[in-house]
Amino acid sequence: MSFDDRRFRDALGAFPTGVAIVSGVTPDGERLGMTVSSFNSVSVAPPLVLFSVARRANSFTAWTELPRYAINILSAQQEELSNRFARPRSDKWADLMVLDGEAGVPILPNALATFECEPYARYDGGDHEIFVGRVIALRTTPHKQDLPLIFFGGRYRRLDTGFHDIPPRDASIFEGW
Ligand SMILES: Cc1cc2nc3c(=O)[nH]c(=O)nc-3n(C[C@H](O)[C@H](O)[C@H](O)COP(=O)(O)O)c2cc1C
């Protein structure tokens, strides 16, 4: 190969993503949570979303055994929360305000959107595994002006001045998408 891991990772950083925390509770009652940038939409009917989990994550096996989990999309105000859930083995949930989702999954207040899911499929993704969830409940922020936390170039970014709409030259490409 003509590139090393560092160059590969740097090139991947050219694709901006949001930041999410996946949350869940094991059958033993232990809460799990993990920061991910690998969230994406998959299907509208049935409603499917995905994220990927590193096989080396401490909680990897526990994620594969959850009966339900939730994906919480973080706002620009939730950088601290993102860091907290990106640290291995710490007590990520200590002193944290948590809500009970409609489907019984612990979810994070003030997320831009939360998708509670049942596991739908898992696929090999090399040193990660791809989790596809079927959305069974969702919640969105009532604060329409809230902005997302963004991950780009290996760092968090904020849209400090808000979105700048680009008037579409050909609006038909967004129709029904
Ligand atoms: C912005 C950001 C995005 C991340 N995205 C992912 C991801 O998509 N998949 C993943 O497995 N780890 C991702 N991580 C790393 C995990 O959050 C981190 O390894 C976490 O500590 C794993 O938890 P655990 O080891 O306690 O299971 C990300 C970290 C950050 C800061």
Coordinates of N, CA, C and O and ligand atoms in Angstrom, one line a residue, residues 17-20 33-39 51-60 63 82-90 92 128 151 156, ligand 1:
T17 N -18.4 15.2 10.1 CA -19.5 14.4 10.7 C -20.0 15.1 11.9 O -19.4 16.0 12.4
G18 N -21.2 14.7 12.3 CA -21.7 15.1 13.6 C -21.0 14.2 14.7 O -20.2 13.4 14.4
V19 N -21.4 14.4 15.9 CA -20.9 13.6 17.0 C -22.2 13.1 17.8 O -23.1 13.8 18.0
A20 N -22.1 11.8 18.1 CA -23.3 11.2 18.9 C -22.7 10.3 20.0 O -21.6 10.0 20.1
G33 N -22.2 3.6 27.5 CA -22.2 4.8 26.7 C -20.9 5.0 26.0 O -19.9 4.7 26.5
M34 N -21.0 5.5 24.8 CA -19.8 5.7 24.0 C -20.0 6.7 22.9 O -21.0 6.8 22.2
T35 N -18.9 7.6 22.8 CA -19.0 8.6 21.8 C -18.6 8.0 20.4 O -17.7 7.3 20.3
V36 N -19.4 8.4 19.4 CA -19.2 7.9 18.0 C -19.3 9.0 17.0 O -20.2 9.9 17.2
S37 N -18.5 8.9 16.0 CA -18.7 9.8 14.8 C -19.2 9.0 13.6 O -19.4 9.6 12.5
S38 N -19.4 7.7 13.8 CA -19.7 6.8 12.7 C -21.2 6.6 12.5 O -21.6 5.8 11.7
F39 N -22.0 7.5 13.1 CA -23.4 7.4 12.9 C -23.8 7.7 11.5 O -23.2 8.6 10.9
F51 N -24.0 2.6 13.2 CA -22.8 3.2 13.8 C -21.8 2.0 13.9 O -22.3 0.9 13.8
S52 N -20.6 2.3 14.1 CA -19.6 1.2 14.2 C -18.8 1.3 15.5 O -18.6 2.4 16.0
V53 N -18.5 0.1 16.0 CA -17.8 0.0 17.3 C -16.5 -0.7 17.1 O -16.5 -1.8 16.5
A54 N -15.4 -0.1 17.7 CA -14.1 -0.8 17.6 C -14.1 -2.1 18.4 O -14.6 -2.1 19.5
R55 N -13.6 -3.1 17.8 CA -13.5 -4.4 18.5 C -12.7 -4.3 19.7 O -12.9 -5.1 20.7
R56 N -11.8 -3.4 19.8 CA -10.9 -3.3 20.9 C -11.5 -2.5 22.1 O -11.0 -2.4 23.2
A57 N -12.7 -1.9 21.8 CA -13.4 -1.1 22.9 C -13.7 -2.0 24.1 O -14.1 -3.2 23.9
N58 N -13.5 -1.5 25.3 CA -13.8 -2.4 26.5 C -15.2 -2.9 26.5 O -15.5 -4.0 26.9
S59 N -16.1 -2.1 26.0 CA -17.5 -2.5 26.1 C -18.0 -3.2 24.8 O -19.2 -3.4 24.7
F60 N -17.1 -3.6 23.9 CA -17.5 -4.1 22.6 C -18.5 -5.3 22.8 O -19.6 -5.3 22.2
W63 N -22.0 -4.3 23.9 CA -22.8 -3.7 22.9 C -23.5 -4.8 22.1 O -24.7 -4.6 21.6
S82 N -19.2 14.7 25.2 CA -18.6 13.9 24.2 C -17.2 13.4 24.7 O -16.9 12.2 24.6
N83 N -16.5 14.2 25.4 CA -15.2 13.8 26.0 C -15.4 12.8 27.1 O -14.6 11.8 27.1
R84 N -16.4 13.0 27.9 CA -16.6 12.1 29.0 C -16.9 10.7 28.5 O -16.4 9.7 29.0
F85 N -17.7 10.5 27.4 CA -18.1 9.2 26.9 C -17.0 8.7 25.9 O -17.2 7.6 25.3
A86 N -15.9 9.4 25.7 CA -14.9 8.9 24.8 C -13.7 8.3 25.7 O -12.7 7.9 25.1
R87 N -13.8 8.4 27.0 CA -12.8 7.9 27.9 C -13.0 6.5 28.3 O -14.1 6.2 28.8
P88 N -12.1 5.6 28.0 CA -12.3 4.2 28.4 C -12.4 4.0 29.9 O -11.7 4.7 30.7
R89 N -13.3 3.1 30.3 CA -13.4 2.5 31.6 C -13.8 3.5 32.7 O -14.0 3.1 33.8
S90 N -13.9 4.8 32.4 CA -14.3 5.7 33.5 C -15.8 5.5 33.8 O -16.5 4.9 33.0
K92 N -18.7 6.8 33.3 CA -19.2 7.8 32.4 C -20.5 8.4 32.8 O -20.8 9.5 32.5
H128 N -13.6 -2.8 13.2 CA -14.8 -2.4 13.8 C -15.9 -3.4 13.5 O -15.7 -4.2 12.6
F151 N -17.3 17.2 14.0 CA -16.0 16.6 14.1 C -15.4 16.7 12.7 O -16.0 16.1 11.7
Y156 N -13.0 18.9 17.2 CA -14.4 19.4 17.2 C -14.4 20.8 16.5 O -13.5 21.6 16.6
Ligands
LIG1 C1 -15.3 12.5 18.2 C2 -15.1 11.0 18.5 C3 -15.6 10.0 17.7 C4 -15.5 8.7 18.0 N1 -16.1 7.7 17.2 C5 -16.0 6.4 17.4 C6 -16.7 5.5 16.6 O1 -17.4 5.8 15.7 N2 -16.5 4.1 17.0 C7 -15.7 3.7 18.0 O2 -15.6 2.5 18.2 N3 -15.1 4.6 18.8 C8 -15.2 6.0 18.5 N4 -14.6 6.9 19.3 C9 -13.8 6.4 20.5 C10 -14.6 5.9 21.7 O3 -15.6 6.9 22.1 C11 -13.7 5.6 22.9 O4 -12.8 4.6 22.4 C12 -14.5 5.0 24.1 O5 -13.6 5.1 25.1 C13 -14.9 3.6 24.0 O6 -15.4 3.2 25.2 P1 -15.1 1.9 26.0 O7 -13.6 1.6 25.7 O8 -15.3 2.2 27.5 O9 -16.0 0.8 25.5 C14 -14.7 8.3 19.1 C15 -14.1 9.2 19.9 C16 -14.3 10.6 19.7 C17 -13.7 11.6 20.6

